[in-house]
XYZ file of C-alpha atoms in Angstrom:
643
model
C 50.003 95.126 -2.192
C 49.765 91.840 -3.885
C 52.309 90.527 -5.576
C 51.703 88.729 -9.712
C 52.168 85.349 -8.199
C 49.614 85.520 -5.234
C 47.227 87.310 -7.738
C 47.018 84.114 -10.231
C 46.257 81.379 -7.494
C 43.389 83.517 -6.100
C 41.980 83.792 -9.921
C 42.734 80.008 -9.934
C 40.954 79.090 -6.911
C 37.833 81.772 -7.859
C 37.871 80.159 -11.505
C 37.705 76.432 -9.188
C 35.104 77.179 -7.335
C 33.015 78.885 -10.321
C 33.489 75.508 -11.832
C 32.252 73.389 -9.367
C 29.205 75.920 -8.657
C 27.971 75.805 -12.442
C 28.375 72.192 -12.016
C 25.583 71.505 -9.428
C 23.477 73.254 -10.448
C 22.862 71.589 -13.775
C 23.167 68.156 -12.168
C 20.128 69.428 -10.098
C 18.431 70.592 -12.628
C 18.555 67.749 -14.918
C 17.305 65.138 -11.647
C 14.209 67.395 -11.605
C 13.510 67.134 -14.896
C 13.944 63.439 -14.915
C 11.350 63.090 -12.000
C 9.290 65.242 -13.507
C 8.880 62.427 -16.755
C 8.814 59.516 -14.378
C 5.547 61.374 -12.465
C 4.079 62.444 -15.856
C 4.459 58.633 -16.673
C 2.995 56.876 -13.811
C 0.060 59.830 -13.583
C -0.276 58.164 -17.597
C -0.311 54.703 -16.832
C -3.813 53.677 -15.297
C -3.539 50.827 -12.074
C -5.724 47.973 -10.191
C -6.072 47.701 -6.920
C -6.858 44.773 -5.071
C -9.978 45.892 -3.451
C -8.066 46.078 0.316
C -5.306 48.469 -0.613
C -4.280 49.203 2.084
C -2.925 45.165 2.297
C -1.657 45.334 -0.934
C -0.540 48.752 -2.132
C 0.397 47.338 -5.763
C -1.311 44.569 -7.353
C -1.910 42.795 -10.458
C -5.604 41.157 -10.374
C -7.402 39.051 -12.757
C -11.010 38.492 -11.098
C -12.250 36.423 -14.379
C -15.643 35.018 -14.577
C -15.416 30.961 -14.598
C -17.929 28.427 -15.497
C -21.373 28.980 -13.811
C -21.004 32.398 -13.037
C -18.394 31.808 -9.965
C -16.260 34.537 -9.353
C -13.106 34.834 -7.991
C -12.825 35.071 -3.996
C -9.120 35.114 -3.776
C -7.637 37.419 -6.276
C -3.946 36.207 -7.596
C -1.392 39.352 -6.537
C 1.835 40.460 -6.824
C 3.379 42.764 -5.381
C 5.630 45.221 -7.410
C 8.098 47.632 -7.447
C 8.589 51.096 -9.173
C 11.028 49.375 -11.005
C 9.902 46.160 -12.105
C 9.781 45.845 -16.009
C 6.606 45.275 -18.358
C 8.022 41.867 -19.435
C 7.594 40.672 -15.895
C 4.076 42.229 -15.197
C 3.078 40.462 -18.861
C 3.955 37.235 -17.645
C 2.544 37.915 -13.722
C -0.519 38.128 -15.995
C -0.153 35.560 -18.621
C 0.011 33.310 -15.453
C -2.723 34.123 -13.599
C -5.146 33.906 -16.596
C -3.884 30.434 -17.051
C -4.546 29.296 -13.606
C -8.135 30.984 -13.702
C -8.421 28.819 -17.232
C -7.671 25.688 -15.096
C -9.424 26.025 -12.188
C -12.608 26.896 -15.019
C -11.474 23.811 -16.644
C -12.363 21.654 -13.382
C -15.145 23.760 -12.483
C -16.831 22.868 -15.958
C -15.951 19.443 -15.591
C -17.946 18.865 -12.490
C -20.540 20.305 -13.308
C -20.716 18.696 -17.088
C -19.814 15.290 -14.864
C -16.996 14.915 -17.362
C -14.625 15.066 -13.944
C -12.252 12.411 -13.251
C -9.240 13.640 -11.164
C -6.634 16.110 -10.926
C -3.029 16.854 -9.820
C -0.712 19.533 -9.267
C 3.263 19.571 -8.833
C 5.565 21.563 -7.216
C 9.137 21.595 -7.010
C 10.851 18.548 -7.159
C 13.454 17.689 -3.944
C 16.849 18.439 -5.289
C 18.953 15.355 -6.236
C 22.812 14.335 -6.135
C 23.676 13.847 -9.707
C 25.741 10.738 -10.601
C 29.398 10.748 -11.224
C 30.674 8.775 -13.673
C 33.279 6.000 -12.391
C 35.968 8.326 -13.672
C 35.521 11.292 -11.408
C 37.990 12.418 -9.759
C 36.488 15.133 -6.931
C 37.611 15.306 -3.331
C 35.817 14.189 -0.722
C 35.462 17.851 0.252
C 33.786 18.766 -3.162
C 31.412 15.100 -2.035
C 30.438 17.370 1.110
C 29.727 20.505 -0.188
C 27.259 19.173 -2.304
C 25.899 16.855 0.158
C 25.375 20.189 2.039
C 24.325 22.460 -0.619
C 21.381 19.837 -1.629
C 20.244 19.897 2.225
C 20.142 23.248 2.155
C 18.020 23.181 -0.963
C 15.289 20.611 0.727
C 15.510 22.729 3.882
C 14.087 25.430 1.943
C 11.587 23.578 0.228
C 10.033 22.431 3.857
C 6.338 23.353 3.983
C 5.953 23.829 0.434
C 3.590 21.811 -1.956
C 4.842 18.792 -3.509
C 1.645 17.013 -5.296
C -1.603 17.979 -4.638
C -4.404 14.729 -6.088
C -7.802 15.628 -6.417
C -10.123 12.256 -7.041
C -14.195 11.873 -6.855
C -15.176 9.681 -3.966
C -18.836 8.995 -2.227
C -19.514 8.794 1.319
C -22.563 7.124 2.398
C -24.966 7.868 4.415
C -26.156 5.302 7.040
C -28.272 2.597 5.066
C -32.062 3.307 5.167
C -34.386 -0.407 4.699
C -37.240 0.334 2.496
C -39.801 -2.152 1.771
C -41.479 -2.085 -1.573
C -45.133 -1.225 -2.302
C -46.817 -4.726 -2.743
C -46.430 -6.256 0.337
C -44.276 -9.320 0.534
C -41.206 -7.693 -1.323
C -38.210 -8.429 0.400
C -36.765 -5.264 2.097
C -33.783 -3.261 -0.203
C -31.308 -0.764 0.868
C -31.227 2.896 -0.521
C -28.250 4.407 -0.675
C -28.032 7.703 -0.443
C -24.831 9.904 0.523
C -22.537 12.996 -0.402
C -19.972 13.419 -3.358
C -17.211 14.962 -2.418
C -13.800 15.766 -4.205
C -10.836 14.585 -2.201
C -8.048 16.400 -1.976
C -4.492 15.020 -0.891
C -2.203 17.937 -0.364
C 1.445 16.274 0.155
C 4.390 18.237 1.406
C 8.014 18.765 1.192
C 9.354 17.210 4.715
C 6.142 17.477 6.457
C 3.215 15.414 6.771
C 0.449 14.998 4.054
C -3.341 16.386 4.632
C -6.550 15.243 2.955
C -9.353 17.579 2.635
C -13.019 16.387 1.318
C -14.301 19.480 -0.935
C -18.661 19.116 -0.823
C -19.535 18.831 -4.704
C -23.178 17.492 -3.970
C -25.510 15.411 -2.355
C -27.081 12.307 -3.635
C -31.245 11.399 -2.888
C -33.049 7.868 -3.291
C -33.672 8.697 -6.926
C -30.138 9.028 -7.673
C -30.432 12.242 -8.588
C -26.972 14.705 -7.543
C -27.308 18.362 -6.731
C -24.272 20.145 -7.712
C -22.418 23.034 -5.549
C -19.102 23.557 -6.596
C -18.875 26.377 -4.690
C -16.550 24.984 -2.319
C -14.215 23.630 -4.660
C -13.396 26.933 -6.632
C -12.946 28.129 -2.696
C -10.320 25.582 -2.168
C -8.623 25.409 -5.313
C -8.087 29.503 -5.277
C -6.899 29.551 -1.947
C -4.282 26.344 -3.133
C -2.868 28.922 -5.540
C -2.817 32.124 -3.528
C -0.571 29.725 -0.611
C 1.729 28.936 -3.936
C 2.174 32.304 -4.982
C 3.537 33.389 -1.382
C 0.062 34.953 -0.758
C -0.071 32.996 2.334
C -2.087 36.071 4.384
C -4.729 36.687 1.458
C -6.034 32.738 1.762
C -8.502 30.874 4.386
C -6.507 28.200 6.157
C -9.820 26.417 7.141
C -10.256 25.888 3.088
C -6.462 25.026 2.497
C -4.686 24.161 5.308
C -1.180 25.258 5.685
C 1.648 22.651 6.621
C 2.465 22.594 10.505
C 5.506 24.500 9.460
C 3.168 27.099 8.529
C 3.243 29.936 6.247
C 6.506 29.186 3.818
C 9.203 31.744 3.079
C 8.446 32.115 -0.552
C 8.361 35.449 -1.580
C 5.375 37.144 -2.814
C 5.047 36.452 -6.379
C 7.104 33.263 -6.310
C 5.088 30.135 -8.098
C 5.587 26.927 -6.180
C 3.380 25.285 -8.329
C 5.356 24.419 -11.456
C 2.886 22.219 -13.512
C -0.336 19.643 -13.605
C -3.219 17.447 -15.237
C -6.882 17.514 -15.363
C -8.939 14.547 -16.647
C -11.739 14.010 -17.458
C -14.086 11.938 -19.637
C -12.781 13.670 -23.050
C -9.233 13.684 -22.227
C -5.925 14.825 -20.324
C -5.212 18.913 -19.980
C -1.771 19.149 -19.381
C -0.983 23.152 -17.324
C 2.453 24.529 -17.520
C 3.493 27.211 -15.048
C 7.177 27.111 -14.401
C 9.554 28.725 -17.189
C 9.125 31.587 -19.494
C 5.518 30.697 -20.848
C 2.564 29.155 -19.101
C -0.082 27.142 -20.944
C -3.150 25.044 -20.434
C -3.702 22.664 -23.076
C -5.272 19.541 -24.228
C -2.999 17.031 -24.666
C -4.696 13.977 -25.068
C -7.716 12.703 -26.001
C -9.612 9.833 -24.810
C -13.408 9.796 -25.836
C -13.228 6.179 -27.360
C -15.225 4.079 -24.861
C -17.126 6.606 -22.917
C -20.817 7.782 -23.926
C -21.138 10.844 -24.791
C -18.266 12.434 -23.192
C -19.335 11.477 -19.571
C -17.322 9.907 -16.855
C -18.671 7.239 -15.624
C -17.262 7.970 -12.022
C -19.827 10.844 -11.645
C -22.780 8.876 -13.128
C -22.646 6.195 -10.889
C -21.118 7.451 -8.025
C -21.712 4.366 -5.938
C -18.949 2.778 -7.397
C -17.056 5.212 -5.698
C -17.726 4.467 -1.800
C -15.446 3.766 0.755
C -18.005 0.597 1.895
C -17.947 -1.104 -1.413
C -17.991 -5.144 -1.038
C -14.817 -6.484 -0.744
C -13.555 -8.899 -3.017
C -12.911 -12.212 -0.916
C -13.171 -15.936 -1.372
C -16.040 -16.870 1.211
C -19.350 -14.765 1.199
C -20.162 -13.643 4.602
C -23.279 -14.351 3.967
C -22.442 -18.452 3.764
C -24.837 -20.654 5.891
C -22.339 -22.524 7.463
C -20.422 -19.222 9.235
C -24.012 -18.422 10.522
C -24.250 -22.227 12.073
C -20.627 -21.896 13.282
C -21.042 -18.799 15.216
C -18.910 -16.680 12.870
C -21.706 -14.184 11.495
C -25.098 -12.447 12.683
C -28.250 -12.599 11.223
C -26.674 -9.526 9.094
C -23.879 -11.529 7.560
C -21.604 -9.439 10.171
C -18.875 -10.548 12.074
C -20.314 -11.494 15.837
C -18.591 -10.009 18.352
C -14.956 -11.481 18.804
C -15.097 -13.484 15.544
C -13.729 -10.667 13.311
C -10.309 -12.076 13.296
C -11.559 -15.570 13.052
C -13.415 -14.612 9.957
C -9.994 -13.091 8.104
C -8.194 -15.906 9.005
C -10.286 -18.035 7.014
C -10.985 -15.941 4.521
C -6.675 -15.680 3.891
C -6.402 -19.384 4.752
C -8.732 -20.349 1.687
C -6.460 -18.496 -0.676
C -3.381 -19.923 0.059
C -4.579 -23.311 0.205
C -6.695 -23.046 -3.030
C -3.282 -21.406 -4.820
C -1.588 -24.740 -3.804
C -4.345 -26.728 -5.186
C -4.592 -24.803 -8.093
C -1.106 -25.517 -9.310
C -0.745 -29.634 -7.965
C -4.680 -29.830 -9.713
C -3.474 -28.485 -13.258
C -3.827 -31.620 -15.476
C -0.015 -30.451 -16.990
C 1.359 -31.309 -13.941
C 3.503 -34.068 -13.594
C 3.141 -35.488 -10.142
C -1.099 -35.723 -10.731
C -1.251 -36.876 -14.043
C -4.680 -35.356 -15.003
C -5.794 -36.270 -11.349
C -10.076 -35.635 -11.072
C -10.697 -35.549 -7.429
C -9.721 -33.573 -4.410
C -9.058 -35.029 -0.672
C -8.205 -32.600 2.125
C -7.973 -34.044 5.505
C -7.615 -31.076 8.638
C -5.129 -32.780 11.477
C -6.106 -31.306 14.723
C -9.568 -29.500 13.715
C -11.328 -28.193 16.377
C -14.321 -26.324 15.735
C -13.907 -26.735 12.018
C -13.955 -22.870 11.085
C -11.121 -23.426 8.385
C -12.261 -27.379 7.745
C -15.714 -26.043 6.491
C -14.317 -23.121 4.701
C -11.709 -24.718 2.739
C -13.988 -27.714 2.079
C -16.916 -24.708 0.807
C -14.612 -22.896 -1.499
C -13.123 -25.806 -2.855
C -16.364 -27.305 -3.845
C -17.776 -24.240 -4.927
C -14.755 -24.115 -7.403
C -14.230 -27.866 -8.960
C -17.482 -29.977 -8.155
C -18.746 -31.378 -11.001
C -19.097 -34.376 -12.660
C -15.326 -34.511 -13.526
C -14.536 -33.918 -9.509
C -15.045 -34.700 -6.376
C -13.959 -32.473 -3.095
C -14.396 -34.690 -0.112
C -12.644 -33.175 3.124
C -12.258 -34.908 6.609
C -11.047 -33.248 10.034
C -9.652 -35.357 12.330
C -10.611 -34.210 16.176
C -9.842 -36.327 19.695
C -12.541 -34.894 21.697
C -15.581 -37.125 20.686
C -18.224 -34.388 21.855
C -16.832 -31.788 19.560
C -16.570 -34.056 16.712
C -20.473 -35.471 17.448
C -21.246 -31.366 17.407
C -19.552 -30.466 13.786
C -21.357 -33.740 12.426
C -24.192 -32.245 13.154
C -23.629 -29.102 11.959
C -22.164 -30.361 8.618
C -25.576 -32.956 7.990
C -27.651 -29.982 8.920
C -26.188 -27.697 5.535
C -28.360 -30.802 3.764
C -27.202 -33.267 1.083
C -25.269 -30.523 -0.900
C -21.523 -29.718 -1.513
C -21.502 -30.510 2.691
C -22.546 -34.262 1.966
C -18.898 -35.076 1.479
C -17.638 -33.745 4.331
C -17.239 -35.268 7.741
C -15.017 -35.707 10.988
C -14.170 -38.652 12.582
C -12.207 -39.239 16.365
C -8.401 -39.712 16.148
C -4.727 -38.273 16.559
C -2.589 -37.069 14.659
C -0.176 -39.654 13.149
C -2.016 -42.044 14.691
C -5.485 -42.730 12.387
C -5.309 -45.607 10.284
C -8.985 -44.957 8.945
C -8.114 -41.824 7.487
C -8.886 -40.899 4.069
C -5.219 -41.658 2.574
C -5.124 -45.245 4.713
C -2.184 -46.498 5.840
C 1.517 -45.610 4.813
C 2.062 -49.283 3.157
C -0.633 -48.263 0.442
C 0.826 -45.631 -0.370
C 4.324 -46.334 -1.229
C 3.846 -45.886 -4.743
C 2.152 -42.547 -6.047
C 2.741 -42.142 -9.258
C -0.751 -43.193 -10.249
C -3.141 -41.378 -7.985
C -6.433 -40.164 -9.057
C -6.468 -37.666 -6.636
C -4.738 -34.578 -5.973
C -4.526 -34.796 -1.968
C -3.764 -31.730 0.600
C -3.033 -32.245 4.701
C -3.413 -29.321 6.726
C -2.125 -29.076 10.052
C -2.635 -25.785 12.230
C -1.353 -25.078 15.373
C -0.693 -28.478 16.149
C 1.548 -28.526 19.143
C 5.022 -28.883 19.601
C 6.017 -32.431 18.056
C 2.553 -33.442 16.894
C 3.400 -31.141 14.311
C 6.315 -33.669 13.224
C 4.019 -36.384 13.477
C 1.409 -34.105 11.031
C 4.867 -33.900 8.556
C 5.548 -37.342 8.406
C 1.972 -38.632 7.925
C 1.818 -36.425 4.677
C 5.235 -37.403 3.767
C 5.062 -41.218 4.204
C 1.820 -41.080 2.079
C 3.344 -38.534 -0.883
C 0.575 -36.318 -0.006
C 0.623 -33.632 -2.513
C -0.053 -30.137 -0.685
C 0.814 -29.482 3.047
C -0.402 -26.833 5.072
C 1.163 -26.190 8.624
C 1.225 -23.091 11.445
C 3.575 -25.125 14.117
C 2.684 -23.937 17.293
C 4.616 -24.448 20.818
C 7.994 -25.422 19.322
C 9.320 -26.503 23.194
C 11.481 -29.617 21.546
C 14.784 -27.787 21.228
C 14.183 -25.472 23.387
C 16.391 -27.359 26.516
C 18.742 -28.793 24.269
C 19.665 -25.047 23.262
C 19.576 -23.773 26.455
C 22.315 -26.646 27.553
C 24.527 -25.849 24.800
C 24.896 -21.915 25.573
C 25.371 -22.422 29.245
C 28.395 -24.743 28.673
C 29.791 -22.620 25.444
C 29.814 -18.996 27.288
C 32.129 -17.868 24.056
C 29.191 -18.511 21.980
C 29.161 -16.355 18.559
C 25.646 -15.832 19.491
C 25.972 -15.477 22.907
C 25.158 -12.102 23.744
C 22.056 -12.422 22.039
C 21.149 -16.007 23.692
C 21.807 -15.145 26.962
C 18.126 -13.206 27.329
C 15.577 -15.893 27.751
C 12.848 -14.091 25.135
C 15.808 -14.668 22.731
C 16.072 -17.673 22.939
C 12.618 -18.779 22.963
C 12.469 -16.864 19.645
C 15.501 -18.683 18.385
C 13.731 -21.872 19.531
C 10.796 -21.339 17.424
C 12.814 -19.977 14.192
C 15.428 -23.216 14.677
C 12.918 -25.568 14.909
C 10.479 -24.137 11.530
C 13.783 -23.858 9.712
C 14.519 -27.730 10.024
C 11.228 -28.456 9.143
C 11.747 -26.742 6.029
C 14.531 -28.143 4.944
C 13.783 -31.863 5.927
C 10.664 -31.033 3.530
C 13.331 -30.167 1.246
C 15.323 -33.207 1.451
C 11.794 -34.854 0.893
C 11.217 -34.052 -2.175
C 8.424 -30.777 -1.415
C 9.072 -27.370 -2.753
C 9.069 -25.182 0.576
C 7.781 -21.572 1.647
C 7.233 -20.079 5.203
C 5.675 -16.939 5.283
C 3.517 -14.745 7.399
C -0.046 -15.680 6.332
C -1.730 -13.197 8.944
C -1.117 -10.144 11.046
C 0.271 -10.663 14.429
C -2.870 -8.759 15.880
C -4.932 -11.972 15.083
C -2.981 -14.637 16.299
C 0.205 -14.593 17.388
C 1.239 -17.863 15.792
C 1.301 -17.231 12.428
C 3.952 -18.329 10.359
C 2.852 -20.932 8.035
C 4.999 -23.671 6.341
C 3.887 -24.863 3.092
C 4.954 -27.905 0.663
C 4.232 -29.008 -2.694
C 5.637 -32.486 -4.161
C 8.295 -32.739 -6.896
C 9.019 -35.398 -9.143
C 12.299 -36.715 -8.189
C 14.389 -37.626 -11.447
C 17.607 -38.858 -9.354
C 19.879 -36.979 -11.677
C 23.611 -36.600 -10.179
C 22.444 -32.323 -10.173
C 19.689 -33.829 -7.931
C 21.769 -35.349 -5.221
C 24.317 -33.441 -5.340
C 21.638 -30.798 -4.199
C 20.014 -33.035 -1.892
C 23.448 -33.756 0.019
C 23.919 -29.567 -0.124
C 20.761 -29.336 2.295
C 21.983 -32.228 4.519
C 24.807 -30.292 5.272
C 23.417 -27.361 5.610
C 20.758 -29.063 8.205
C 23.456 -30.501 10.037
C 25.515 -26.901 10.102
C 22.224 -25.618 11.348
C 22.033 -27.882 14.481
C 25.507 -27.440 15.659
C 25.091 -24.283 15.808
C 22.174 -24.480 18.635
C 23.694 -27.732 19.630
C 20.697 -29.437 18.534
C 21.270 -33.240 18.742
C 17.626 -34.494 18.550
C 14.570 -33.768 16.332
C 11.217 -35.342 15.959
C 10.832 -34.898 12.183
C 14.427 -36.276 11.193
C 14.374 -38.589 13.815
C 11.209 -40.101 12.152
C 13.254 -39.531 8.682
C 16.099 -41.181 9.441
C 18.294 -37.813 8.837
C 21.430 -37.422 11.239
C 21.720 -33.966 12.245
C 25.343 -34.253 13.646
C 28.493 -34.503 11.517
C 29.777 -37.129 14.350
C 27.949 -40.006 12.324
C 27.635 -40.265 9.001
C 25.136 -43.659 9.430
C 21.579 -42.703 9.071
C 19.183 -44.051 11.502
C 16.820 -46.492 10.320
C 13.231 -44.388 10.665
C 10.684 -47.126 12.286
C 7.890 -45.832 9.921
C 10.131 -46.358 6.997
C 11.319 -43.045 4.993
C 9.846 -43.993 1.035
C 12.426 -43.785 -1.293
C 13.268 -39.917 -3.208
């Protein structure tokens, strides 16, 4: 028999376990009922599906019909949950009618030829804020954030940074025509393909440019529009920037060569961008809460009608448009020099002859330009122009520069007369002839005679005696010497400087001069500051050539000559192509003034001590010491003119 106590805790535990029993069953019952709603819901709720379900189970699609009838080939999705919110699929929406709107927007422009470009942006490489001068952060806070922001770019590899869209025309291969009539001189009809280039930029990986067919162009200038391809490309450009990287053709829009990214589906890595066209700027918004395509400024003030001009002549658009140079290839005298073809092209080999002169005429005529201006000082109003060319050979730059300069200032106010100065008497009997055969024109006063440099008394400028006072020339007056070897390019110097020539043009060539005074002075100084760098024979032979163009420079200094050395061609041309130029000063004599003038003869003199350089052509001729051990200058034989 039980006893009271044993009765109560079995009533207890019975009355537990009643308890808990009741309990789960109306915890089950209430999570069918709430299943029950959701499935009533969803049966309520109609869906689209993207018309390959079984690739996208859940999507939100917007096929929406754009300008001339295109339809959409890549649908924008997103994937979503049984637990996304309606805010979310509103704005999943909201955004892919706005990037339908702009990608209708371009369409229209096209094919209105109202088109001018595009771009598109995506998200901008994270940067290190500044820190104001107060801050007070470890250097361990410095490196977390220096590794947090490479973490950021790291995840942005791959992904779009600017996308440019512009108009440009590719021609076809020129076809001759002749006109009906008969003696009609043949013309060229261009005809060609206008394309829309895109330039598709990415974070940390290299850029690709893709030409999207917009139409082709007949003799009649007439274009036949397809924009086909465009809406093709521009759709599959989006679909990559939603994370839709499997739904788009990567022969339209190529991928990176990091390949797909690791954006999620539904993530927008395009955050914003511009259309223009011929009645204004669109600006499209589609990173924050709302997106937007809107016109935000307008621009129809000096177009007709609303049309871009880019589109209506779309010639002005090719790649093979004329370039803008000094000297027509199409001159008479490049043809009698062997320089151009019958075609005005470059003959084989002479390519880099014909750039040369072509950038040789524009520095030289922007050093005329400024010693010609009648506010200069130094020419006071001079009228004519004298260019003699030390060391000429052929004459290719001789005849250009005397061409363009005539072109530019004959008149009856000027005069350009230009003489090269050549030692081989068969060569200068040949450019004689070539110059009298270009007739009695702008070439009449041009002509070579036989000579040497620094050594031609019947020169244009006459000797150094008549020239010891030039203040009142008549003439603005220009000595170019290029590629004159080794010291003759001293002697070139001091012919323009003994006869206050105003404008000096020189490309030294060969500097061999200094070359075994340097190589004497680091044998015997082994503890050299530069002596592990001019101990390697190239090194030195570069050192020899930079030594020698920087003493020229500054001696021209010390002359009186404002002085530049530059680079004045690529290296693929020649390989001698640094160029020393030198425009005369007026010397007031101020105490400023020579206490600037002794600045450079010390710095000369540091210079050559350095290389232990005791000996130089151009000061020797000068009358500059170049060692601290005298402080006597040596009487130049020439005579150096008084600054």
């Amino acid at each position: 028999m039980l006893s009271f106590v044993a009765l109560r805790r079995l009533a207890a535990n019975t009355s537990s376990a009643l308890l808990l029993l009741l309990l789960f069953f109306s915890t089950t019952l209430c999570a069918s009922f709430s299943t029950l709603q959701l499935s009533a819901a969803k049966a309520a709720v109609p869906r689209k599906h993207h018309q390959d379900d079984k690739h996208h189970p859940r999507c939100i699609s917007s096929p929406v019909t754009t300008a001339g009838a295109y339809r959409s080939h890549h649908a924008l999705c997103m994937s979503t949950t049984a637990g996304e919110d309606s805010q979310s699929s509103i704005h999943i929406q909201r955004t892919s009618s706005i990037i339908d709107e702009f990608i209708s927007a371009v369409l229209k422009s096209l094919q209105e030829k109202t088109f001018e470009s595009f771009t598109l942006k995506g998200p901008p490489a994270p940067r290190k804020k500044r820190r104001s001068s107060n801050s007070n952060k470890s250097s361990t806070n410095n490196e977390d954030i220096d590794a947090k922001i490479e973490r950021e770019k790291e995840a942005l590899r791959g992904k779009y940074k600017t996308i440019l869209g512009r108009l440009v025309f590719l021609q076809d291969k020129k076809k001759r025509r002749k006109k009906k009539g008969g003696n009609d001189a043949a013309t060229d009809v261009e005809t060609g393909s206008l394309y829309l280039q895109v330039t598709i930029k990415y974070h940390l990986a290299t850029d690709i440019a893709q030409n999207w067919k917009i139409g082709t162009i007949g003799e009649k200038d007439e274009i036949a529009l397809d924009v086909s391809e465009v809406e093709s490309g521009l759709r599959g450009i989006f679909a990559n920037a939603w994370g839709d990287n499997g739904n788009s053709d990567d022969s339209v829009v190529p991928l990176s060569e990091w390949g797909a990214t690791t954006s999620k589906v539904g993530e927008m890595d395009i955050r914003s961008g511009e259309l223009v066209n011929a009645d204004g700027v669109y600006d499209l918004q589609l990173h924050g809460k709302k997106a937007s395509f809107r016109l935000s400024k307008t621009k129809n003030k000096n177009k007709e009608k609303g049309k871009s001009q880019l589109m209506n002549d779309p010639t002005q658009l090719s790649h093979d448009r004329t370039k803008n140079v000094p000297l027509s290839t199409s001159s008479e005298f490049f043809q009698k020099l062997g320089v151009t073809n019958s075609d005005d092209k470059p003959k084989v080999g002479m390519a880099s002859k014909l750039r040369q002169c072509q950038k040789f005429v524009e520095i030289v005529s922007n050093l005329v330009d400024t010693s010609y201006s009648h506010d200069s000082p130094n020419t006071n109003g001079a009228k004519n122009i004298r260019v003699i060319d030390m060391g000429c050979g052929r004459g290719y730059l001789t005849f250009s520069v005397h061409s363009y300069l005539s072109d530019k200032y004959n008149n009856a106010d000027c005069v350009v007369e230009t003489q090269g100065i050549e030692r081989r008497p068969k060569l200068v009997q040949e450019i004689n002839g070539i110059a009298r055969e270009l007739g009695k024109g702008k070439f009449e006063k041009l002509n070579f005679i036989e000579g040497s440099i620094g050594e031609t008394d019947n020169s244009l400028f006459g000797d150094a005696k008549q020239h010891q006072n030039v203040e009142n020339k008549d003439s603005v007056d220009v000595v170019i010497a290029l590629h004159a070897c080794d010291t003759a390019t001293d002697d070139a110097l001091w012919f323009a400087i003994g006869r206050g020539i105003d404008v000096i043009v020189t490309a030294p060539c060969c500097q061999h001069e200094l070359r075994p005074q340097i190589d004497h002075h680091v044998s015997n100084n082994p503890n050299h500051v530069l002596a592990n760098v001019l101990r390697h024979a190239i090194y030195r032979e570069r050192a020899t050539e930079q030594i020698t163009d920087s003493m020229r420079a500054i001696l021209l200094e010390i002359a009186g000559y404002d002085v530049q050395v530059f680079e004045f061609i690529g290296g693929e041309h020649t390989a001698k192509n640094c160029i020393i130029t030198a425009t005369k000063k007026v010397m007031s004599g101020s105490k400023k003034e020579d206490a600037w003038l002794e600045e450079r003869r010390k710095r000369l003199i540091e210079l050559a001590e350095l290389y232990g350089v005791r000996r130089q052509r151009l000061a020797s001729l000068m009358g500059e010491s170049i060692t601290s051990s005298s402080n006597l200058k040596v009487k130049a034989a020439g005579g150096m003119p008084p600054l």
